XYZ file of C-alpha atoms in Angstrom:
451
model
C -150.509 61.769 -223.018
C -153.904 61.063 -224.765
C -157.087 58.813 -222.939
C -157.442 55.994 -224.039
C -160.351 53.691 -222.949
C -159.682 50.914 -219.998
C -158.718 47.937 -221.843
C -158.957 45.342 -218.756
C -162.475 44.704 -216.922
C -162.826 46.246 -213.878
C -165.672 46.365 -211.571
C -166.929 49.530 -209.533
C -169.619 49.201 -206.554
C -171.915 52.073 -206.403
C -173.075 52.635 -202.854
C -176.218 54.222 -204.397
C -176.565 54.718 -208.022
C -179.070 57.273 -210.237
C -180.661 54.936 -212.890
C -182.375 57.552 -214.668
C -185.614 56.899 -212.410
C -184.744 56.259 -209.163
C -181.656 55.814 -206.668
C -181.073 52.060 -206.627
C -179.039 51.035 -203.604
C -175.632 48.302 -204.201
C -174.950 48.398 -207.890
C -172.201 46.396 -209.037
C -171.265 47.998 -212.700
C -168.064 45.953 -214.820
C -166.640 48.137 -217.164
C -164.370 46.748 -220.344
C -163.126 48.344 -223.004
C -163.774 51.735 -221.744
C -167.835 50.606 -221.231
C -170.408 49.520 -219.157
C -170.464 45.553 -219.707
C -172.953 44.797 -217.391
C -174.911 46.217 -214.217
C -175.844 44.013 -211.179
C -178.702 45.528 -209.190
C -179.304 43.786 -205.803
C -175.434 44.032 -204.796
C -175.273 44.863 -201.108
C -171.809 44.288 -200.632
C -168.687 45.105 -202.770
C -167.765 41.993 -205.250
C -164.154 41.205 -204.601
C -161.414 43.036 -205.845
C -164.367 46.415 -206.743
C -163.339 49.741 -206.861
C -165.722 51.281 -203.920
C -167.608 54.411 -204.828
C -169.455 55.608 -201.758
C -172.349 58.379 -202.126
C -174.947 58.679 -205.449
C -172.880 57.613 -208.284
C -174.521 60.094 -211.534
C -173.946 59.403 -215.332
C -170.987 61.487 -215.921
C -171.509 65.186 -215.954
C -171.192 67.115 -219.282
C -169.966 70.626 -219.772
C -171.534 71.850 -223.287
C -169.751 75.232 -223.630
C -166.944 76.234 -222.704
C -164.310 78.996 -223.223
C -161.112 77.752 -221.393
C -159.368 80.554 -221.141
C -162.516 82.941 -219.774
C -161.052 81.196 -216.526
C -158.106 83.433 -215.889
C -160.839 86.195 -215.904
C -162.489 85.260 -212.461
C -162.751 87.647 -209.695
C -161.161 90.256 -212.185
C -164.120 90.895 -214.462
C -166.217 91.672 -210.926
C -164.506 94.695 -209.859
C -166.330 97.231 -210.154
C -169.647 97.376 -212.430
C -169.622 97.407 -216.760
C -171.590 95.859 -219.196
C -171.205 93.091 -221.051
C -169.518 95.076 -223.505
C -166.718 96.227 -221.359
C -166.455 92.667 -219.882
C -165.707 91.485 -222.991
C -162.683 94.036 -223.553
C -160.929 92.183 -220.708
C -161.506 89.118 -222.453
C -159.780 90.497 -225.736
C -156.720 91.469 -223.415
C -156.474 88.108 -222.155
C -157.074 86.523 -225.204
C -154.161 88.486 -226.559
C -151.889 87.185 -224.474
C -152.340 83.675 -225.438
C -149.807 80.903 -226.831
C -150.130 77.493 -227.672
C -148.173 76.750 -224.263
C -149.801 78.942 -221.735
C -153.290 77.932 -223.310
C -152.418 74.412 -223.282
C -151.484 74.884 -219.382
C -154.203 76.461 -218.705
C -156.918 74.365 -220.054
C -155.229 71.239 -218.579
C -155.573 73.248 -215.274
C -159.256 74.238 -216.116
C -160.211 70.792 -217.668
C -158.776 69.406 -214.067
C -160.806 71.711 -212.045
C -163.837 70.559 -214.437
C -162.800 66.887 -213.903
C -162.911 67.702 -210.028
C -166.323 68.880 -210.660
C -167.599 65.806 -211.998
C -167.365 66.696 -215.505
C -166.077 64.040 -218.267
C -166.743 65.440 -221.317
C -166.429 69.030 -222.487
C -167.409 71.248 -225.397
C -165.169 73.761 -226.162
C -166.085 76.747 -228.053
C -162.583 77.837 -229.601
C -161.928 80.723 -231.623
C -158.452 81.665 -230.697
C -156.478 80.417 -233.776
C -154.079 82.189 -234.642
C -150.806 84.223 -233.291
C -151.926 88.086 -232.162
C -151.898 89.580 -235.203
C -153.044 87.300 -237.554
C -150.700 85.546 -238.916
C -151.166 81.315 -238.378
C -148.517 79.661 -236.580
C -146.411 76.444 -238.328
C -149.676 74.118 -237.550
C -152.257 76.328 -238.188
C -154.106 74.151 -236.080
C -152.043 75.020 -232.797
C -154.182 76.159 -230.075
C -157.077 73.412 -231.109
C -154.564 70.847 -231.012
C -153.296 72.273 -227.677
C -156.812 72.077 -226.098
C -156.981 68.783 -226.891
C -153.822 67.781 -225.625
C -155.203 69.698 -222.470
C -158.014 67.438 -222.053
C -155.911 64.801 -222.251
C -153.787 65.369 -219.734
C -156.272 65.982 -217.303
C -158.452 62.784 -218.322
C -161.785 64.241 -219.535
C -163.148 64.184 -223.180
C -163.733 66.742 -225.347
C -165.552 68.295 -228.355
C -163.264 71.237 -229.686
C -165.652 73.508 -231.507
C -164.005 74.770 -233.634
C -165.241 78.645 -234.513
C -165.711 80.506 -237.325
C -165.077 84.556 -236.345
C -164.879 86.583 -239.369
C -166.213 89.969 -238.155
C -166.777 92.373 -235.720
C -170.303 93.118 -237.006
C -172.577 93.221 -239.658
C -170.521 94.419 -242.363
C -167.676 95.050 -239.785
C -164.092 94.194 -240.707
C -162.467 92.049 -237.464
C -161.035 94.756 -235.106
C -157.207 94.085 -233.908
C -158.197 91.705 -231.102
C -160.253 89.473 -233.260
C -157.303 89.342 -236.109
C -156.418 86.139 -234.858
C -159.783 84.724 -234.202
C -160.622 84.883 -238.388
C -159.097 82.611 -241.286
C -160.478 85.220 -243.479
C -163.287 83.128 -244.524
C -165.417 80.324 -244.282
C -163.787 78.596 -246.337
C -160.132 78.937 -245.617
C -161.482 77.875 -242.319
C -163.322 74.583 -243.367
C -159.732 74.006 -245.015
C -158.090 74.452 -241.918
C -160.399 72.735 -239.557
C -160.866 69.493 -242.029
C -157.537 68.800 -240.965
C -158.002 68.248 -237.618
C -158.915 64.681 -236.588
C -160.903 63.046 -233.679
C -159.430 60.621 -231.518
C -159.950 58.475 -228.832
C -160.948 61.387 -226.140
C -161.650 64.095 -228.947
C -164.495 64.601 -231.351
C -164.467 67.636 -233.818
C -167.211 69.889 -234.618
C -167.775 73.589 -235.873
C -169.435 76.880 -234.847
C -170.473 79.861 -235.983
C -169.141 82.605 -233.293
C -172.551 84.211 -233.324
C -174.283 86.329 -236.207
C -172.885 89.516 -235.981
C -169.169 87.437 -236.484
C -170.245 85.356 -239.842
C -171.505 87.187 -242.425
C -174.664 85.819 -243.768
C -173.200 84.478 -247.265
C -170.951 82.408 -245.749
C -173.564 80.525 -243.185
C -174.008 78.037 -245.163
C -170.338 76.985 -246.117
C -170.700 76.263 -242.440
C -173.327 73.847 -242.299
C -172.729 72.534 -245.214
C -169.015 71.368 -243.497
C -171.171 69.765 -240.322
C -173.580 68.299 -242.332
C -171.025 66.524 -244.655
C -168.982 65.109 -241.085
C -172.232 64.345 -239.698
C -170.237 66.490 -236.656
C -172.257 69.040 -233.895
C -172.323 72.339 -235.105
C -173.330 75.263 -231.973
C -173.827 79.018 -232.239
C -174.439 81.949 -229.514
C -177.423 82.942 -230.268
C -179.488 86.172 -228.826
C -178.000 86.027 -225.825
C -177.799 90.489 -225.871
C -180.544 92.848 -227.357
C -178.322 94.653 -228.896
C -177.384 91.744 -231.446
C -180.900 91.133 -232.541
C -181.252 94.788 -233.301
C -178.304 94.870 -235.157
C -179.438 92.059 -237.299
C -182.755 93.516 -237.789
C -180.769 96.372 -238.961
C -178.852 94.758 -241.101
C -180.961 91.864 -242.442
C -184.854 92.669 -241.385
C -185.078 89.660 -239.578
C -184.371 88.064 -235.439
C -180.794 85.791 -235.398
C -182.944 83.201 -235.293
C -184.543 83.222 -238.703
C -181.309 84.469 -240.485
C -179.788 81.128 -239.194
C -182.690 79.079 -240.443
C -182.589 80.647 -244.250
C -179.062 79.265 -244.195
C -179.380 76.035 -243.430
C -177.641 76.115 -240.003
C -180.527 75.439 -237.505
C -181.126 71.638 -237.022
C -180.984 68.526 -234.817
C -177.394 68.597 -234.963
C -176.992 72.001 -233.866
C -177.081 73.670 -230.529
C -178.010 77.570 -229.834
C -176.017 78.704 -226.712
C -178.039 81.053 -224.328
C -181.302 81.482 -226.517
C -182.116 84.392 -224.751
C -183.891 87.045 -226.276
C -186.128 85.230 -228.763
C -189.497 85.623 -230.156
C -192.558 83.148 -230.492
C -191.565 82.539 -234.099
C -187.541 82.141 -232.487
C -188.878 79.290 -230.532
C -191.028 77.629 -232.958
C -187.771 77.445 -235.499
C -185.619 76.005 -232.842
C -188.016 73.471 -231.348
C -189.671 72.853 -234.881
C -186.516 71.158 -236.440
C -184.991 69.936 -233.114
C -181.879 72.419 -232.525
C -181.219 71.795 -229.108
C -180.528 74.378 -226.290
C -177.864 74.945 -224.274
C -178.242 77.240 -221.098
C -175.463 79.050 -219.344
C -177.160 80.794 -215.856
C -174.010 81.059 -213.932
C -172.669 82.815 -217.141
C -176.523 84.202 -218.221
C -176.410 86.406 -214.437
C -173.250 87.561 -214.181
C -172.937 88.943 -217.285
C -176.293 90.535 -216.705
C -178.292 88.719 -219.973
C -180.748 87.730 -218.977
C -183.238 84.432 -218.422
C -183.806 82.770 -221.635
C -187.207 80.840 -222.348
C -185.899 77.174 -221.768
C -189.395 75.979 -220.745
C -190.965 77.394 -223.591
C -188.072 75.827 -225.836
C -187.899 72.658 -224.381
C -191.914 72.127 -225.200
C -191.473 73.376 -228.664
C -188.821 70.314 -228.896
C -186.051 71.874 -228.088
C -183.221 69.468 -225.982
C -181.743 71.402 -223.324
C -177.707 71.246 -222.043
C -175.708 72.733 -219.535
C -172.643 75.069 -219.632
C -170.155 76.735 -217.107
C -169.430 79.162 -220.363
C -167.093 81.864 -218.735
C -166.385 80.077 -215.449
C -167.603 82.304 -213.311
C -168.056 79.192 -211.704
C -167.436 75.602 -212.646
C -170.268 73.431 -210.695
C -172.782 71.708 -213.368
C -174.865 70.993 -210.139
C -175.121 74.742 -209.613
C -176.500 75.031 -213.649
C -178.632 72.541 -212.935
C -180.308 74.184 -209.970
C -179.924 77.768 -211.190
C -182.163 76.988 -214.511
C -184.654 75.833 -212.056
C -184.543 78.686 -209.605
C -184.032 82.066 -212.238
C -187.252 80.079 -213.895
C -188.857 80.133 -210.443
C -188.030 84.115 -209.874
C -189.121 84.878 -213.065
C -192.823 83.240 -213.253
C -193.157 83.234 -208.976
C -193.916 79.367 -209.614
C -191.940 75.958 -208.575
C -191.251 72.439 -210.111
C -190.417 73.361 -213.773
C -188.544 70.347 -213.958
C -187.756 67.576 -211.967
C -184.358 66.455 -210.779
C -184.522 63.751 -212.971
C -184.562 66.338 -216.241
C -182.049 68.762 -215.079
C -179.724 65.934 -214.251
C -180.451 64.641 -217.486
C -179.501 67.872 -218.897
C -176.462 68.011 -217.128
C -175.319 64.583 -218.538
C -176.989 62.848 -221.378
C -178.397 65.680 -223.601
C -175.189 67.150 -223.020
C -173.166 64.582 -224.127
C -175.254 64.251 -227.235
C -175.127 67.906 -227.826
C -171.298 67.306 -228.051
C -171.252 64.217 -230.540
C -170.839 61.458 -227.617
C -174.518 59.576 -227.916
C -172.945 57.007 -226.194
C -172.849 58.634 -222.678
C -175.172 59.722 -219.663
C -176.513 56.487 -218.744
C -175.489 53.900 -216.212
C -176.410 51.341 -218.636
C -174.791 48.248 -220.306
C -173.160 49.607 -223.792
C -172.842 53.239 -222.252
C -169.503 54.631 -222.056
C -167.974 54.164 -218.523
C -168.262 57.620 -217.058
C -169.330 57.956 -214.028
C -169.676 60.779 -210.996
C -169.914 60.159 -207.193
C -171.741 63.082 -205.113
C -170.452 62.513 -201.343
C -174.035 62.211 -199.422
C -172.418 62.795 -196.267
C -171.197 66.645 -196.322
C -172.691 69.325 -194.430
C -174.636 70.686 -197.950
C -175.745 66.679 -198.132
C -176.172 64.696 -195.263
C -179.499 64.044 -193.564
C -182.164 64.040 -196.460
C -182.897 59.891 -197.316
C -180.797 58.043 -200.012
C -183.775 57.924 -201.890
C -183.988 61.705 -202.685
C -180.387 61.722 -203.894
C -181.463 62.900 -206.996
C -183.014 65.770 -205.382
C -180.288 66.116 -202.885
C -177.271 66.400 -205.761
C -179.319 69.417 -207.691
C -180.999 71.078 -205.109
C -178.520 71.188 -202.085
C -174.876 69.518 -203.447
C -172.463 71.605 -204.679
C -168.695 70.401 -207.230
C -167.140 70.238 -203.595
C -169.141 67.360 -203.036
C -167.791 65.272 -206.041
C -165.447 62.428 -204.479
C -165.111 60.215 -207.538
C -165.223 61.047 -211.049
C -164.635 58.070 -213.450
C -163.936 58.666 -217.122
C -164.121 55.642 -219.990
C -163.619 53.261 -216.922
C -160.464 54.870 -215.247
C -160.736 56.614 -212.118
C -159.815 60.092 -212.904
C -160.540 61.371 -209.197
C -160.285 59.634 -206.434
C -161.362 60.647 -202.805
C -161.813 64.335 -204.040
C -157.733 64.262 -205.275
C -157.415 64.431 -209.136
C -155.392 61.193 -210.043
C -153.057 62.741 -213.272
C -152.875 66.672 -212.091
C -151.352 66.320 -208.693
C -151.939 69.942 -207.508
C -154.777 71.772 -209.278
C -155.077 74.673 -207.126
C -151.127 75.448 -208.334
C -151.553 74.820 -211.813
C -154.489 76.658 -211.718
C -152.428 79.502 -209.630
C -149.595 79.246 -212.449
C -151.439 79.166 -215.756
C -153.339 82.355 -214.442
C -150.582 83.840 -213.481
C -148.702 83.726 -216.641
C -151.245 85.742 -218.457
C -151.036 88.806 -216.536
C -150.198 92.026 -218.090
């Protein structure tokens, strides 16, 4: 089942709706085509026939990175202590135990939960390709078409990224776990990538696993492939120490500059984490507009780190949002947490307002993922929408007014009742319209990658 955009007109009446500035009360928004047609402020009462959407109605939320299958990791990864390091030889396991089917059921269980969370579009970083081993399957393009089919079935859109993973280090051959992450090159992989195709609820872009996993020479066969698509193109990016020593090692320079000698930084692109980087790092990235994306829920448990996102986002820098591993899935909680780990780490408040990390959370998100057409509740904007209940125990009481303030700095993804993708009301009343029993598929994908 793929999305396809609403083809009749149908109004919704937001109860109280985010403009971008300010909480406007009885908004009447008709939605054709799979877009915002027009918006009627002033409307106290539901037009005839409206779909009723009761609470702050947001621009649709957007996920910029995501791993889908990091999901069937929570609560396992957290027993006990580790590193980062010895987190990510669970991962491999996992990972190993993928196939086109279980990944497919899972990511239609995770893209759900996402969905639940107010989330309509998603970027997913994907770098499982091929069978354990190796060796491609029929459609070399399996598991990416399976994620999209995913996202399809549970009504959101997505961006697969799809990854280029050639190494396990700076002159490192892949190990046996990342065998089936590599085409062997950046080129066999632009072959098999270019035929991939977006669609309706699907866009395509690239990325470069990180720079320990792309060998410098081959950078630029990379960007070269994004640039010629005029497709997003992300890379992790200093989010441990131990890779910018390594490339200093290996190269004499941070991540950062080795990415900008080959072409791949740019206003297309998107850094994930940004962690550890240097005065110069942030001058690059702002400098040509690469944009940001920031992972805390990820960024903590994992230990990382906080990255500099106030210092990138006044270099120029656009900043996004990610649930990344899943440690949690909650944009809201992103949001906040960029906020808050900034307020810990310089003893200050008010580095941004709710307005920008909202605005993170949806529009500069959705641009970071190729859809420049979303995070506004505007006439022309595509009609995704996300209702935050104001009248749970984490959200009633403050004024309608503050709802901005109320959905970042107190609401949680429990409080999402409505969730409305391309005009078609994906969740309704907190129940997911097209994946009848999350919880259980949820349950069941997870269950069938167990060792």
């Amino acid at each position: 089942m793929h999305v396809t955009p609403a083809q009749q007109t149908r109004t919704y009446w937001l109860e109280h709706a985010w403009l971008g500035t300010h909480v406007e009360p009885g908004v009447a928004v008709e939605v054709a085509d799979g877009r915002i047609a027009a918006v009627r402020t002033g409307t106290q009462t539901p037009p005839p026939g409206a779909e009723i959407l009761r609470g702050l109605t947001l621009p649709g939320l957007s996920n910029a990175h995501s791993h889908a299958f990091h999901r069937a990791l929570r609560s396992t990864v957290q027993v006990g202590s580790g590193t980062f390091w010895t987190w990510r030889e669970v991962m491999y396991a996992t990972a190993d135990r993928l196939t086109p089917e279980t990944y497919r059921e899972l990511a239609r269980a995770v893209y759900a939960e996402m969905a639940l969370a107010g989330i309509t579009s998603v970027g997913e970083f994907h770098y499982v390709h091929h069978a354990p081993g190796g060796t491609p399957y029929a459609d070399p393009n399996a598991m990416g078409e399976a994620l999209m089919e995913a996202a399809a079935d549970a009504g959101i859109r997505i961006t697969l990224l799809d990854t280029v993973y050639l190494s396990s280090g700076f002159g490192q051959p892949p190990n046996a776990h990342q065998l089936r992450f590599s085409d062997g090159s950046a080129e066999a992989w632009a072959e098999r990538c270019s035929v991939l195709k977006d669609r309706d609820h699907a866009r395509i872009g690239a990325a470069v696993h990180s720079v320990r996993a792309v060998p410098a020479d081959q950078l630029a066969t990379v960007a070269r492939w994004a640039e010629e698509r005029g497709a997003p193109l992300h890379v992790h990016l200093s989010e441990q120490t131990a890779e910018n020593d390594a490339c200093r090692e290996a190269h004499g320079c941070t991540p950062t500059r080795l990415l900008a000698d080959h072409g791949v930084l740019g206003p297309r692109t998107t850094g994930v984490h940004n962690t550890h980087l240097t005065d110069e790092d942030i001058a690059l990235i702002g400098g040509n507009g690469t944009g940001t994306c920031m992972c805390p829920t990820t960024e903590r448990d994992l230990a990382d780190g906080i990255g500099p996102a106030v210092a990138l986002q006044r270099a120029g820098s656009p900043l996004s949002l990610g649930s990344d591993s899943h440690a949690v899935i909650d944009l809201l909680e992103e949001a906040r947490a960029m906020e808050l780990n900034e307020r810990l780490r310089t003893r200050t408040r008010g580095h941004w307002t709710a307005a920008a990390l909202l605005r993170a959370a949806s529009a500069d998100g959705h641009a970071a993922l190729g859809w420049d057409g979303a995070g506004a509740i505007e006439p022309g904007a595509l009609a995704d929408l996300t209702t935050i209940a104001l009248d749970t125990v984490r959200t009633a009481g403050p004024l309608a007014r503050l709802g901005a303030e109320t959905a970042v700095f107190a609401a949680s993804a429990a409080d999402v009742s409505h969730t409305v993708v391309g005009g078609r009301h994906v969740v309704r009343d907190g129940a997911h319209t097209l994946v009848p029993d999350v919880p259980r598929a949820l349950a069941d994908a997870v269950e069938a990658l167990r060792g």
